[in-house]
Amino acid sequence: MNSMRDMISINQPAIGKEEIEAVVEVLKSGILSEKSGRGPRVLQFEKDFSKYVGAKHAVAVSSGTAALHSALLAVGIQPGDEVVVPSFTFSATAEAVVLAGGRPSFADIDADTYAITPESIEAALTSKTKAILPVHMYGLCADMDPIMELARNRGLIVIEDAAQAHGAEYKGRRAGSIGDATCFSFYAGKNMTTGEGGMVTTNDDDLAEQMRMIRTHGEERPYWVSRQGHNYHMPEIAGALGIVQLKKLPGFLEERRKNAEYLTEKLSVLGKLVMPKEPAGRKHAWYLFSPRLRGANAGKRNKLVEKLRSRNIGAAVYYESPVHMLPYYRDLQSTRRSALPETERACRQVFSLPVHPQLRQTELQFITDSVKRAV
Ligand SMILES: Cc1ncc(COP(=O)(O)O)c(C=O)c1O
């Protein structure tokens, strides 16, 4: 029966008639973009998003990578500056540092939350460190209070990578309202989507203004270029999708939470699996449900994932290789790293299961039954 089943995807966009109508309206309006990236839908989406996360400003851009790059340029990262990043992340986190001219300095992660820690950040600091870039992995916020304290004591900037963490909370505050700037992605598989897209939130007026300039070729006013920039505009169709998806985000997150609770309840009986954690004071956004196969090597973990995929369950490995061991970063002379044992262990042992809001109860049950059989 399972061979006839469609693949249960690891993530899929939830698009309804509201999104379709919003896009058609944009097409009918004739305003598909605006020369400074400030069309009416984009401006509305920025307003709604900043209110949702609790930040003064939101600057919409064309991708999560563009959001990270814009934020790093806006805070003044210069060639030779080092930025502390995890190596257990999507490569775009480090890529943005390189694009800005900086050097990624890789820090190890916590074994339970998969985020960089004050201790691992300390180990990665040098006199050239300018910023810390924690990633809220799988939708769970890094432990931000001690990271912010360390940054303040050392005069460092904090840019959060919340590409996977829309709606995640840390001590009652939403991701996007804590660091100097926070970057989001609206790629098709994310908790909310605009197809491709990104956003930076900040409480700093000057940073927001710099990022608005960066997304429009460094223009201070139309065609008046006063700094280096890019074309990082978010199109109006994406803005329109964002407005609708943001309204639906709380519902999506509730469904993700229910699904994560079901998976945890059914799978925590398996001693071989370590369930994902949600530490006290933090609210997981459950972008991915990622258990660890206890004590496994990569071969054993990959075999389990293969078994699940052969039953048409879109289990996946995020991330099989630490970023610092990917060919480009391995060969790049300008990266720094200390020992990263927890990063390498996570890359060998962690895998992800579907947890998205469109899963049916029968699919969830099929997933847990299949995992029980396969481990
Ligand atoms: C942790 C992380 N950082 C950055 C990005 C880059 O976002 P985008 O794909 O929108 O450029 C992603 C998303 O894929 C991500 O997961």
XYZ file of N, CA and C in Angstrom, residues 80-197:
354
model
N 38.114 41.462 5.997
C 38.993 41.152 7.132
C 38.250 41.003 8.450
N 37.046 41.585 8.538
C 36.268 41.441 9.776
C 35.787 39.999 9.913
N 35.772 39.524 11.145
C 35.283 38.163 11.383
C 33.878 38.190 11.980
N 33.079 37.226 11.558
C 31.715 37.078 12.070
C 31.570 35.642 12.566
N 31.169 35.502 13.824
C 31.013 34.157 14.402
C 29.697 33.559 13.938
N 29.781 32.394 13.304
C 28.589 31.702 12.785
C 28.668 30.225 13.183
N 27.507 29.541 13.189
C 27.587 28.086 13.352
C 28.029 27.450 12.044
N 28.549 26.235 12.133
C 28.857 25.464 10.931
C 27.713 24.480 10.667
N 26.865 24.280 11.690
C 25.676 23.436 11.544
C 24.522 24.354 11.117
N 24.458 24.647 9.834
C 23.447 25.555 9.297
C 23.403 25.391 7.787
N 22.432 26.051 7.163
C 22.417 26.122 5.708
C 23.566 27.043 5.284
N 24.208 26.705 4.161
C 25.430 27.418 3.775
C 25.225 28.928 3.597
N 23.987 29.357 3.353
C 23.734 30.786 3.107
C 24.165 31.663 4.278
N 24.149 31.129 5.491
C 24.555 31.923 6.664
C 26.011 32.377 6.491
N 26.885 31.426 6.152
C 28.307 31.756 5.962
C 28.518 32.492 4.640
N 27.739 32.119 3.639
C 27.855 32.751 2.315
C 27.654 34.273 2.426
N 26.676 34.673 3.228
C 26.391 36.107 3.365
C 27.584 36.844 3.963
N 28.277 36.188 4.899
C 29.464 36.807 5.504
C 30.540 37.002 4.434
N 30.745 35.976 3.614
C 31.761 36.058 2.552
C 31.364 37.139 1.539
N 30.071 37.190 1.179
C 29.591 38.211 0.227
C 29.867 39.616 0.744
N 29.743 39.794 2.068
C 29.973 41.120 2.654
C 31.462 41.427 2.780
N 32.312 40.446 2.443
C 33.758 40.668 2.521
C 34.364 40.153 3.813
N 33.507 39.608 4.712
C 33.995 39.161 6.012
C 34.490 37.726 5.989
N 34.990 37.296 7.155
C 35.464 35.913 7.315
C 34.546 35.200 8.296
N 33.943 34.078 7.871
C 33.171 33.309 8.843
C 34.112 32.662 9.859
N 33.775 32.777 11.129
C 34.544 32.122 12.182
C 33.584 31.125 12.826
N 33.834 29.831 12.581
C 32.834 28.825 12.929
C 32.899 28.424 14.402
N 31.724 28.457 15.043
C 31.618 28.085 16.462
C 30.809 26.804 16.588
N 31.079 26.044 17.641
C 30.364 24.774 17.846
C 28.958 25.036 18.403
N 28.150 23.981 18.422
C 26.745 24.113 18.833
C 26.469 23.351 20.126
N 25.333 23.683 20.721
C 24.826 22.959 21.871
C 24.187 21.651 21.369
N 24.413 20.547 22.108
C 23.951 19.231 21.641
C 22.422 19.112 21.654
N 21.744 19.913 22.482
C 20.279 19.797 22.586
C 19.538 20.753 21.667
N 20.078 21.981 21.500
C 19.330 23.004 20.754
C 19.917 23.259 19.368
N 21.123 22.751 19.107
C 21.813 22.913 17.824
C 22.175 24.365 17.514
N 22.215 25.195 18.541
C 22.583 26.608 18.351
C 23.960 26.873 18.955
N 24.635 27.919 18.479
C 25.913 28.297 19.086
C 25.658 28.822 20.502
N 26.658 28.671 21.357
C 26.503 29.001 22.777
C 27.516 30.089 23.159
N 27.297 30.770 24.277
C 28.275 31.781 24.703
C 29.679 31.192 24.801
N 29.790 29.956 25.297
C 31.119 29.330 25.456
C 31.767 29.093 24.100
N 30.994 28.564 23.143
C 31.585 28.266 21.830
C 31.877 29.566 21.077
N 31.071 30.595 21.335
C 31.325 31.903 20.694
C 32.645 32.463 21.235
N 32.803 32.389 22.566
C 34.054 32.862 23.198
C 35.263 32.209 22.532
N 35.150 30.890 22.298
C 36.284 30.146 21.728
C 36.600 30.598 20.301
N 35.616 31.209 19.633
C 35.815 31.613 18.231
C 36.220 33.087 18.097
N 36.223 33.818 19.223
C 36.502 35.270 19.143
C 37.983 35.562 18.909
N 38.244 36.603 18.135
C 39.604 37.132 18.009
C 39.484 38.661 18.044
N 40.605 39.333 17.931
C 40.558 40.804 17.949
C 39.860 41.336 16.697
N 39.659 40.468 15.688
C 39.017 40.929 14.443
C 37.506 40.681 14.434
N 36.994 40.025 15.476
C 35.554 39.706 15.481
C 34.731 40.991 15.574
N 33.737 41.120 14.682
C 32.880 42.314 14.694
C 31.433 41.955 15.054
N 31.040 40.725 14.723
C 29.624 40.393 14.909
C 29.445 38.911 15.220
N 28.287 38.616 15.811
C 27.885 37.232 16.092
C 26.600 36.987 15.312
N 26.529 35.817 14.654
C 25.355 35.519 13.819
C 24.760 34.170 14.238
N 23.975 34.162 15.325
C 23.371 32.887 15.741
C 22.245 32.489 14.782
N 22.070 31.187 14.602
C 20.974 30.666 13.766
C 19.966 29.988 14.682
N 18.695 30.297 14.490
C 17.636 29.656 15.282
C 17.237 28.368 14.552
N 18.019 27.332 14.829
C 17.961 26.111 14.020
C 16.653 25.356 14.188
N 16.108 24.951 13.077
C 14.861 24.159 13.002
C 13.644 24.908 13.574
N 13.820 26.201 13.930
C 12.696 26.968 14.479
C 12.801 27.229 15.968
N 13.929 26.845 16.591
C 14.103 27.074 18.031
C 15.142 28.173 18.250
N 14.763 29.190 19.031
C 15.690 30.303 19.268
C 16.934 29.829 20.019
N 18.064 30.383 19.635
C 19.293 30.216 20.418
C 19.081 30.876 21.778
N 19.947 30.575 22.738
C 19.820 31.166 24.077
C 20.312 32.614 24.005
N 19.387 33.530 23.722
C 19.780 34.887 23.319
C 20.273 35.779 24.456
N 19.752 35.619 25.694
C 20.173 36.542 26.773
C 21.686 36.509 26.986
N 22.282 35.326 27.232
C 23.740 35.326 27.427
C 24.514 35.727 26.173
N 23.952 35.454 24.990
C 24.643 35.870 23.756
C 24.638 37.402 23.656
N 23.487 38.016 23.966
C 23.406 39.486 23.922
C 24.333 40.107 24.972
N 24.397 39.469 26.149
C 25.251 40.008 27.218
C 26.723 39.952 26.798
N 27.108 38.802 26.255
C 28.497 38.665 25.779
C 28.796 39.736 24.715
N 27.852 39.905 23.780
C 28.058 40.872 22.692
C 28.191 42.291 23.243
N 27.320 42.642 24.190
C 27.368 43.997 24.753
C 28.695 44.217 25.484
N 29.126 43.211 26.249
C 30.382 43.343 26.996
C 31.583 43.499 26.077
N 31.497 42.901 24.893
C 32.648 42.912 23.976
C 32.499 43.918 22.839
N 31.388 44.660 22.843
C 31.156 45.644 21.780
C 30.916 45.003 20.422
N 30.230 43.839 20.415
C 29.961 43.138 19.155
C 28.500 43.308 18.740
N 28.279 43.212 17.441
C 26.923 43.319 16.893
C 26.312 41.921 16.829
N 24.992 41.827 17.031
C 24.313 40.527 16.910
C 23.281 40.593 15.785
N 23.495 39.746 14.778
C 22.512 39.592 13.700
C 21.980 38.169 13.808
N 20.659 38.044 13.941
C 20.074 36.704 14.089
C 19.647 36.167 12.731
N 19.915 34.888 12.511
C 19.404 34.202 11.329
C 18.154 33.438 11.764
N 17.003 34.060 11.496
C 15.714 33.453 11.859
C 15.007 32.958 10.602
N 15.801 32.541 9.594
C 15.227 32.069 8.329
C 14.259 30.915 8.554
N 14.472 30.162 9.665
C 13.635 28.995 9.946
C 12.709 29.241 11.139
N 12.634 30.470 11.624
C 12.033 30.657 12.954
C 10.958 31.746 13.031
N 10.130 31.884 11.985
C 9.024 32.838 12.052
C 8.100 32.431 13.200
N 7.863 33.356 14.115
C 6.912 33.082 15.203
C 7.536 32.384 16.402
N 8.826 32.041 16.342
C 9.475 31.438 17.510
C 9.584 32.491 18.612
N 9.537 32.035 19.879
C 9.602 32.991 20.984
C 10.722 32.644 21.951
N 11.285 33.709 22.539
C 12.321 33.572 23.551
C 11.931 34.463 24.724
N 11.624 33.859 25.855
C 11.211 34.586 27.063
C 10.134 35.628 26.744
N 9.120 35.212 26.016
C 7.971 36.066 25.731
C 8.177 37.053 24.590
N 9.386 37.059 23.997
C 9.628 37.960 22.860
C 9.762 37.144 21.592
N 9.220 37.691 20.504
C 9.317 36.955 19.249
C 10.686 37.134 18.601
N 11.154 36.100 17.925
C 12.368 36.226 17.114
C 12.150 37.397 16.168
N 13.125 38.289 16.129
C 12.986 39.488 15.301
C 12.996 40.748 16.136
N 12.933 40.578 17.468
C 12.863 41.770 18.331
C 14.015 41.809 19.328
N 15.000 40.920 19.181
C 16.019 40.777 20.233
C 17.388 41.343 19.803
N 17.965 40.809 18.740
C 19.301 41.233 18.300
C 19.287 42.609 17.638
N 20.458 43.050 17.165
C 20.526 44.345 16.467
C 19.741 44.293 15.164
N 19.743 43.123 14.523
C 18.937 42.914 13.316
C 18.627 41.419 13.225
N 17.479 41.096 12.665
C 17.092 39.683 12.517
C 16.635 39.443 11.083
N 17.104 38.318 10.522
C 16.849 38.032 9.105
C 15.925 36.826 8.941
N 14.940 36.980 8.074
C 13.961 35.922 7.815
C 13.996 35.546 6.336
N 13.570 34.305 6.053
C 13.426 33.833 4.665
C 11.971 33.474 4.425
N 11.490 33.776 3.234
C 10.133 33.353 2.850
C 10.182 32.401 1.664
N 11.265 31.622 1.599
C 11.390 30.585 0.566
C 10.176 29.639 0.660
N 9.885 28.971 -0.468
C 8.643 28.186 -0.580
C 8.416 27.172 0.539
N 9.485 26.602 1.101
C 9.292 25.566 2.119
C 9.198 26.085 3.542
N 9.306 27.391 3.738
C 9.395 27.928 5.099
C 8.026 27.978 5.791
N 8.032 28.353 7.089
C 6.779 28.389 7.865
C 5.748 29.317 7.260
N 6.192 30.345 6.588
C 5.326 31.179 5.745
C 6.139 31.547 4.513
N 5.461 31.750 3.383
C 6.222 31.926 2.143
C 5.686 33.057 1.264
N 6.626 33.594 0.471
C 6.238 34.510 -0.615
C 6.808 33.955 -1.928
N 7.104 32.670 -1.971
C 7.780 32.040 -3.118
C 9.277 32.089 -2.882
N 9.856 33.240 -3.087
C 11.186 33.599 -2.597
C 10.997 34.954 -1.925
N 11.789 35.245 -0.925
C 11.675 36.548 -0.273
C 12.402 36.546 1.041
